[in-house]
């Protein structure tokens, strides 16, 4: 294995230098071989030191590009060429009350774009997309490649669990980053995200990069930089890609918790689009549709209009119904979601304590409250409770009266509900004067 | 084991924060337990990431102090209280042609201060003090504590190998730092150096912190900061301590190589003190003597004068002779060193190619040349060749004629000698005008 020494490459990164593609490829390859017991050239300690040096010194764009391809090439790449129409994929950096995938997937399918989305398990505040879908009785997320392609071809959209065979090097690196404080690097995040998107094979990629207190990146500038790097990586790989930078200062949807989020999405699709969650889903889907038709994500007015029409005519809801059915779920969730989905034993309405205007409803605190109720997981193998969570009745900028509805807590016990209610009331910030709510869509990166 | 998580402590250091003593104690303790298979709370990868974050973000003085004590308390502490007089210890950060210990030890012993020095094996350009002493036939450096104290009491000085029982945590951390690019941290270096000095038990400590191209720290400012931190750590621990910052731009002595350095030191002690190596040894010994008598290292004129007298009367040479004999070595090395010490099969005189004034003779290149000849080791368990090395006949500032002596190369083969001669001629920098040699003693830190 060539004439490199891990200590030299670590030292170069520590001193602010950059590695070439061959050096990065050797480093990652030798690390994987070390994990498999086939080498000892790059130990976990050495890789951790290298990653920390990179987190603090930064990686160049060339390094991020190289790393992305090294991750992609470590495993299988999904071949979507057998699908009849254009293919799209969607990724969110994760927020609170973020059910956009459940809207974007059927919306794009209704317009003839096939969305094939492979997800990992959610970590943190609330469950991931897989956890949300699994709250639908019978829904299966573990699909073999053949079944995945069949659902995509027949329905037009499919959301399933990422297999072990996709980007195994990303998995190995992420497991190390997770325990060594080396997650927070724009280049490492971008290469991890984009390696999965490139390996998933879609020709159009839309990204939702969240900024705000409930997001992985609180800072909008940092979120913008991540969005830009991701788009450049995708474009360099010959994919059409655009990213929305969106606000995650308050929860995006009104439901926070797995079944509550599914119910909210179904109910949104049953009516004309309204609210911030519907808005962002439409913008993401319109951007993808515009690119799938060879246009720019920046000029997506007609696509947005078309998608609003499909939404209002119930076409998206029918696509969601077909996907749920094709993946083994109870399709009547699309008629009466709150009857079909699991319900928590304790449901407690919490009123607002005094009159005022909502000035803040911090997404992180709301998400953590839902997680404490059982909706999220701290460890990868923890179970989540599909039924519990928080249903919000207010948003930033809204005027409320004393005693008017604030939240409904869905909990396993009275004590849990009480604690959650207290925590939520404590973070609700009420002012005297009218507040202009900040824009949810902050920026488009193409 | 309390409520700490390695990832949280790593994250705090990564973000520029500081750890408390209890947190550091837990981190190091849990790491050692992990190495022993008794815990999994702090993996090698996590410790490596923490160390890299600390190298790039820095450690506070409180952290350095705490870490020093944590390292000291991980093992045994040498009890010197049975010795009759004041005790001293000496440490150099390592340079080329640096035989000061072989001079300082007998000088201090001649003045009634007992120097007990425990050394590690040298790594890098040339051998360490143990390697130099082991070039004397019969000399033993592996002494049991009882023998160590007996030699110290009877002779007044002893130089032996550090045992495994002293600062085991330092050993474990250094092994990790060595392969993860995390050596270069003032706080980590200071705590490592001072933990060994504190555990070695002497009440007076003198440090020789080298600055220059042949030193561990090329930059004089960085060397000064290391010196200051080391002195503060020692003073905080109730020891009298001073540090000299000395130049390591050219080799300190004229011999570079284990037997050559021993021979040089013996020959220096046979004559009145002269040259840069003798100067630095006298300054270090005078500083230690002044402190051992309750004074300040800054006011060491009378001690220097006293030590010059003892040197000139041969008292230091007699102490060296006694120490060599007490540690099993051939004491006639103090009479005819170049007959007693091993000699290389090839000894080649290399003349200067043209006339000029020596403007540079880079210590690192000279040291590496000696190492390539076999005098140094790249790995901890590599053997060193005691006989090989380089004898210099010029120094910076000296005017030379074409054909006058430059170096004598002591090598195993003609080819080795040829290569070394070429390399040394290539790095010898000759100018036209007179050059004022830079001061060897740059600064005293008390």
Short mmCIF file of C-alpha atoms in Angstrom, two decimals, chain B residues 118-415:
data_model
loop_
_atom_site.label_atom_id
_atom_site.label_comp_id
_atom_site.label_asym_id
_atom_site.label_seq_id
_atom_site.Cartn_x
_atom_site.Cartn_y
_atom_site.Cartn_z
CA UNK B 118 16.05 8.83 35.29
CA UNK B 119 16.01 8.84 31.51
CA UNK B 120 13.94 7.33 28.77
CA UNK B 121 15.43 5.90 25.60
CA UNK B 122 16.32 8.50 23.00
CA UNK B 123 14.21 8.75 19.88
CA UNK B 124 15.18 10.69 16.81
CA UNK B 125 18.44 12.11 15.53
CA UNK B 126 20.83 10.58 18.02
CA UNK B 127 20.74 8.34 21.04
CA UNK B 128 19.59 9.49 24.45
CA UNK B 129 21.68 9.79 27.60
CA UNK B 130 21.22 6.07 28.31
CA UNK B 131 22.58 5.15 24.88
CA UNK B 132 25.58 7.40 25.39
CA UNK B 133 26.41 5.88 28.78
CA UNK B 134 25.88 2.36 27.47
CA UNK B 135 28.67 2.94 24.96
CA UNK B 136 31.00 2.63 27.99
CA UNK B 137 31.87 -1.07 28.30
CA UNK B 138 30.00 -2.65 31.21
CA UNK B 139 27.88 0.38 32.10
CA UNK B 140 24.47 -0.63 33.48
CA UNK B 141 21.47 1.73 33.34
CA UNK B 142 18.86 -0.71 34.65
CA UNK B 143 19.14 -0.22 38.39
CA UNK B 144 16.72 -1.34 41.10
CA UNK B 145 15.51 1.52 43.35
CA UNK B 146 17.76 0.37 46.17
CA UNK B 147 20.86 0.38 43.99
CA UNK B 148 19.86 3.74 42.52
CA UNK B 149 19.72 5.31 45.96
CA UNK B 150 22.93 3.62 47.05
CA UNK B 151 24.90 5.01 44.07
CA UNK B 152 23.37 8.44 44.61
CA UNK B 153 24.34 8.41 48.27
CA UNK B 154 27.85 7.02 47.75
CA UNK B 155 28.86 8.85 44.57
CA UNK B 156 26.53 11.85 44.51
CA UNK B 157 25.16 11.23 41.05
CA UNK B 158 23.42 8.43 39.19
CA UNK B 159 21.85 8.19 35.75
CA UNK B 160 19.56 5.25 35.14
CA UNK B 161 16.61 4.04 33.08
CA UNK B 162 13.16 5.13 34.09
CA UNK B 163 11.17 2.14 35.34
CA UNK B 164 7.78 1.03 34.07
CA UNK B 165 6.31 1.91 37.44
CA UNK B 166 6.99 5.63 37.08
CA UNK B 167 4.18 7.66 35.39
CA UNK B 168 2.61 4.74 33.47
CA UNK B 169 -0.18 7.06 32.29
CA UNK B 170 2.39 9.30 30.63
CA UNK B 171 3.79 6.32 28.81
CA UNK B 172 0.34 5.27 27.62
CA UNK B 173 -0.58 8.77 26.49
CA UNK B 174 2.76 9.35 24.79
CA UNK B 175 2.45 6.12 22.81
CA UNK B 176 -0.89 7.36 21.50
CA UNK B 177 0.34 10.90 20.84
CA UNK B 178 3.34 9.55 18.96
CA UNK B 179 1.18 7.89 16.27
CA UNK B 180 -1.67 10.40 16.11
CA UNK B 181 0.22 13.63 15.38
CA UNK B 182 -0.61 15.02 18.82
CA UNK B 183 2.85 15.50 20.32
CA UNK B 184 3.15 19.22 19.54
CA UNK B 185 1.28 20.84 22.42
CA UNK B 186 3.04 23.00 25.00
CA UNK B 187 0.72 21.82 27.76
CA UNK B 188 0.99 18.14 26.84
CA UNK B 189 4.77 18.34 26.56
CA UNK B 190 5.08 20.28 29.82
CA UNK B 191 2.84 17.90 31.75
CA UNK B 192 4.68 14.89 30.34
CA UNK B 193 8.13 16.29 31.15
CA UNK B 194 7.19 17.61 34.56
CA UNK B 195 5.27 14.51 35.61
CA UNK B 196 8.49 12.54 35.21
CA UNK B 197 10.50 15.17 37.10
CA UNK B 198 7.98 15.37 39.94
CA UNK B 199 7.76 11.59 40.19
CA UNK B 200 11.56 11.37 40.29
CA UNK B 201 11.48 13.15 43.62
CA UNK B 202 14.27 15.75 43.45
CA UNK B 203 13.72 19.07 45.22
CA UNK B 204 15.63 21.11 42.62
CA UNK B 205 14.94 20.86 38.90
CA UNK B 206 16.84 22.51 36.04
CA UNK B 207 15.56 22.38 32.51
CA UNK B 208 17.35 22.96 29.24
CA UNK B 209 14.73 23.92 26.68
CA UNK B 210 16.29 23.96 23.23
CA UNK B 211 15.19 26.26 20.44
CA UNK B 212 16.38 26.00 16.87
CA UNK B 213 16.29 23.84 13.78
CA UNK B 214 17.74 20.82 15.57
CA UNK B 215 15.38 21.13 18.53
CA UNK B 216 11.96 19.69 19.10
CA UNK B 217 10.71 23.30 19.10
CA UNK B 218 12.41 25.35 16.38
CA UNK B 219 10.78 28.58 17.55
CA UNK B 220 12.38 30.44 20.49
CA UNK B 221 9.06 31.96 21.56
CA UNK B 222 7.42 28.54 21.74
CA UNK B 223 10.44 27.20 23.62
CA UNK B 224 10.16 30.10 26.08
CA UNK B 225 6.47 29.36 26.64
CA UNK B 226 7.23 25.71 27.30
CA UNK B 227 9.99 26.71 29.73
CA UNK B 228 7.65 29.08 31.56
CA UNK B 229 4.89 26.52 31.86
CA UNK B 230 7.27 23.83 33.11
CA UNK B 231 8.70 26.17 35.75
CA UNK B 232 5.21 27.18 36.91
CA UNK B 233 4.17 23.54 37.20
CA UNK B 234 7.26 22.69 39.26
CA UNK B 235 6.96 25.77 41.44
CA UNK B 236 3.29 25.00 42.02
CA UNK B 237 4.37 21.56 43.20
CA UNK B 238 6.77 23.06 45.73
CA UNK B 239 9.97 22.36 43.82
CA UNK B 240 12.71 24.89 43.09
CA UNK B 241 12.93 25.09 39.32
CA UNK B 242 14.60 27.14 36.60
CA UNK B 243 14.86 26.69 32.87
CA UNK B 244 17.45 27.82 30.36
CA UNK B 245 16.34 28.45 26.84
CA UNK B 246 19.37 27.55 24.73
CA UNK B 247 20.21 27.66 21.04
CA UNK B 248 20.08 24.46 18.99
CA UNK B 249 20.76 25.87 15.52
CA UNK B 250 24.13 24.14 15.31
CA UNK B 251 25.16 21.08 17.37
CA UNK B 252 26.03 21.99 20.95
CA UNK B 253 29.06 19.73 21.25
CA UNK B 254 31.61 18.68 18.64
CA UNK B 255 30.85 14.97 18.94
CA UNK B 256 27.56 13.64 17.55
CA UNK B 257 27.19 9.92 18.18
CA UNK B 258 27.13 7.99 21.43
CA UNK B 259 30.80 7.09 22.10
CA UNK B 260 31.98 10.32 20.46
CA UNK B 261 29.86 12.34 22.89
CA UNK B 262 31.11 10.43 25.92
CA UNK B 263 34.69 10.93 24.76
CA UNK B 264 34.08 14.64 24.27
CA UNK B 265 32.64 15.04 27.76
CA UNK B 266 35.50 13.17 29.40
CA UNK B 267 38.07 15.22 27.47
CA UNK B 268 36.26 18.43 28.42
CA UNK B 269 36.47 17.45 32.10
CA UNK B 270 40.19 16.70 31.72
CA UNK B 271 40.85 20.34 30.80
CA UNK B 272 39.59 23.74 32.04
CA UNK B 273 36.03 24.36 30.78
CA UNK B 274 35.89 25.66 27.20
CA UNK B 275 33.34 25.83 24.42
CA UNK B 276 29.56 25.97 24.17
CA UNK B 277 28.82 22.54 25.61
CA UNK B 278 30.89 23.29 28.73
CA UNK B 279 29.27 26.72 29.02
CA UNK B 280 25.71 25.36 29.03
CA UNK B 281 26.61 22.55 31.42
CA UNK B 282 28.13 25.08 33.83
CA UNK B 283 25.10 27.37 33.59
CA UNK B 284 22.71 24.48 34.27
CA UNK B 285 24.78 23.18 37.17
CA UNK B 286 25.23 26.66 38.64
CA UNK B 287 21.50 27.33 38.46
CA UNK B 288 20.78 24.04 40.22
CA UNK B 289 23.47 24.65 42.83
CA UNK B 290 22.19 28.16 43.57
CA UNK B 291 18.67 26.81 44.09
CA UNK B 292 19.90 23.85 46.14
CA UNK B 293 21.48 26.39 48.50
CA UNK B 294 18.23 28.29 48.78
CA UNK B 295 19.10 31.03 46.34
CA UNK B 296 17.76 32.08 43.00
CA UNK B 297 18.95 30.61 39.73
CA UNK B 298 19.24 34.19 38.48
CA UNK B 299 22.07 34.92 40.95
CA UNK B 300 24.45 32.05 40.27
CA UNK B 301 27.77 33.88 39.74
CA UNK B 302 29.49 32.52 42.83
CA UNK B 303 28.19 29.01 42.16
CA UNK B 304 29.45 29.18 38.59
CA UNK B 305 32.85 30.31 39.87
CA UNK B 306 32.90 27.52 42.45
CA UNK B 307 32.00 24.93 39.81
CA UNK B 308 34.69 26.19 37.42
CA UNK B 309 37.18 25.70 40.25
CA UNK B 310 35.99 22.16 40.95
CA UNK B 311 36.14 21.40 37.23
CA UNK B 312 39.68 22.73 36.94
CA UNK B 313 40.78 20.73 39.99
CA UNK B 314 39.43 17.53 38.38
CA UNK B 315 36.72 17.00 41.01
CA UNK B 316 33.98 16.59 38.42
CA UNK B 317 36.00 14.07 36.43
CA UNK B 318 36.54 12.06 39.62
CA UNK B 319 32.78 12.04 40.27
CA UNK B 320 32.15 10.83 36.72
CA UNK B 321 34.77 8.12 37.24
CA UNK B 322 33.09 7.05 40.48
CA UNK B 323 29.66 6.95 38.86
CA UNK B 324 30.89 4.88 35.92
CA UNK B 325 32.54 2.46 38.31
CA UNK B 326 29.49 2.26 40.58
CA UNK B 327 27.28 1.46 37.59
CA UNK B 328 29.57 -1.32 36.37
CA UNK B 329 31.38 0.59 33.65
CA UNK B 330 35.06 0.61 32.75
CA UNK B 331 36.30 3.61 34.76
CA UNK B 332 39.44 3.94 32.65
CA UNK B 333 37.16 5.64 30.15
CA UNK B 334 37.93 8.71 32.23
CA UNK B 335 41.63 8.42 31.40
CA UNK B 336 41.77 7.32 27.78
CA UNK B 337 38.20 7.51 26.47
CA UNK B 338 39.00 6.95 22.82
CA UNK B 339 40.91 3.74 23.64
CA UNK B 340 38.18 2.36 25.89
CA UNK B 341 35.10 3.29 23.87
CA UNK B 342 34.09 1.33 20.76
CA UNK B 343 35.57 2.61 17.51
CA UNK B 344 34.01 2.53 14.09
CA UNK B 345 35.76 0.52 11.36
CA UNK B 346 35.88 3.47 8.97
CA UNK B 347 37.17 6.85 10.18
CA UNK B 348 37.38 9.43 7.43
CA UNK B 349 38.60 13.01 7.71
CA UNK B 350 36.64 15.39 5.49
CA UNK B 351 38.30 18.72 4.67
CA UNK B 352 36.59 22.02 3.90
CA UNK B 353 36.26 22.52 0.13
CA UNK B 354 36.94 26.26 -0.02
CA UNK B 355 37.85 29.16 2.25
CA UNK B 356 35.21 31.20 4.05
CA UNK B 357 33.44 31.88 7.33
CA UNK B 358 31.04 29.26 8.69
CA UNK B 359 27.60 30.93 8.68
CA UNK B 360 25.47 27.83 9.30
CA UNK B 361 25.94 24.19 10.25
CA UNK B 362 22.34 23.05 10.73
CA UNK B 363 21.95 20.85 13.77
CA UNK B 364 19.08 18.82 12.34
CA UNK B 365 20.96 17.80 9.20
CA UNK B 366 24.06 16.91 11.23
CA UNK B 367 21.96 14.90 13.66
CA UNK B 368 20.12 13.09 10.89
CA UNK B 369 23.41 12.27 9.22
CA UNK B 370 24.64 10.70 12.46
CA UNK B 371 21.33 8.82 12.77
CA UNK B 372 21.67 7.45 9.24
CA UNK B 373 25.17 6.28 10.13
CA UNK B 374 23.52 4.24 12.91
CA UNK B 375 23.82 6.50 15.98
CA UNK B 376 20.07 7.15 16.37
CA UNK B 377 16.93 5.08 16.20
CA UNK B 378 13.70 5.49 14.29
CA UNK B 379 11.77 3.01 16.47
CA UNK B 380 11.84 2.49 20.18
CA UNK B 381 13.35 -0.99 19.96
CA UNK B 382 15.89 -0.34 17.22
CA UNK B 383 19.50 -0.92 18.31
CA UNK B 384 21.96 1.97 18.09
CA UNK B 385 25.57 1.64 17.04
CA UNK B 386 27.66 3.20 19.83
CA UNK B 387 30.73 3.80 17.67
CA UNK B 388 29.43 5.69 14.65
CA UNK B 389 28.85 9.40 14.32
CA UNK B 390 30.34 12.71 13.34
CA UNK B 391 33.15 14.70 14.92
CA UNK B 392 32.98 18.38 14.02
CA UNK B 393 36.06 20.56 13.70
CA UNK B 394 34.30 23.85 12.91
CA UNK B 395 31.50 25.96 14.38
CA UNK B 396 29.46 28.95 13.30
CA UNK B 397 31.57 32.12 13.09
CA UNK B 398 34.82 30.26 12.47
CA UNK B 399 37.02 31.21 9.51
CA UNK B 400 38.28 28.20 7.55
CA UNK B 401 40.78 27.63 4.75
CA UNK B 402 40.31 25.31 1.79
CA UNK B 403 41.56 21.89 2.88
CA UNK B 404 41.40 22.59 6.62
CA UNK B 405 39.58 19.99 8.80
CA UNK B 406 35.76 20.08 8.61
CA UNK B 407 34.46 16.84 10.08
CA UNK B 408 35.64 13.33 10.81
CA UNK B 409 33.03 10.72 9.92
CA UNK B 410 32.95 7.50 11.96
CA UNK B 411 31.10 4.91 9.90
CA UNK B 412 30.52 1.21 9.44
CA UNK B 413 31.41 1.21 5.75
CA UNK B 414 33.20 3.35 3.18
CA UNK B 415 29.91 3.92 1.39
#
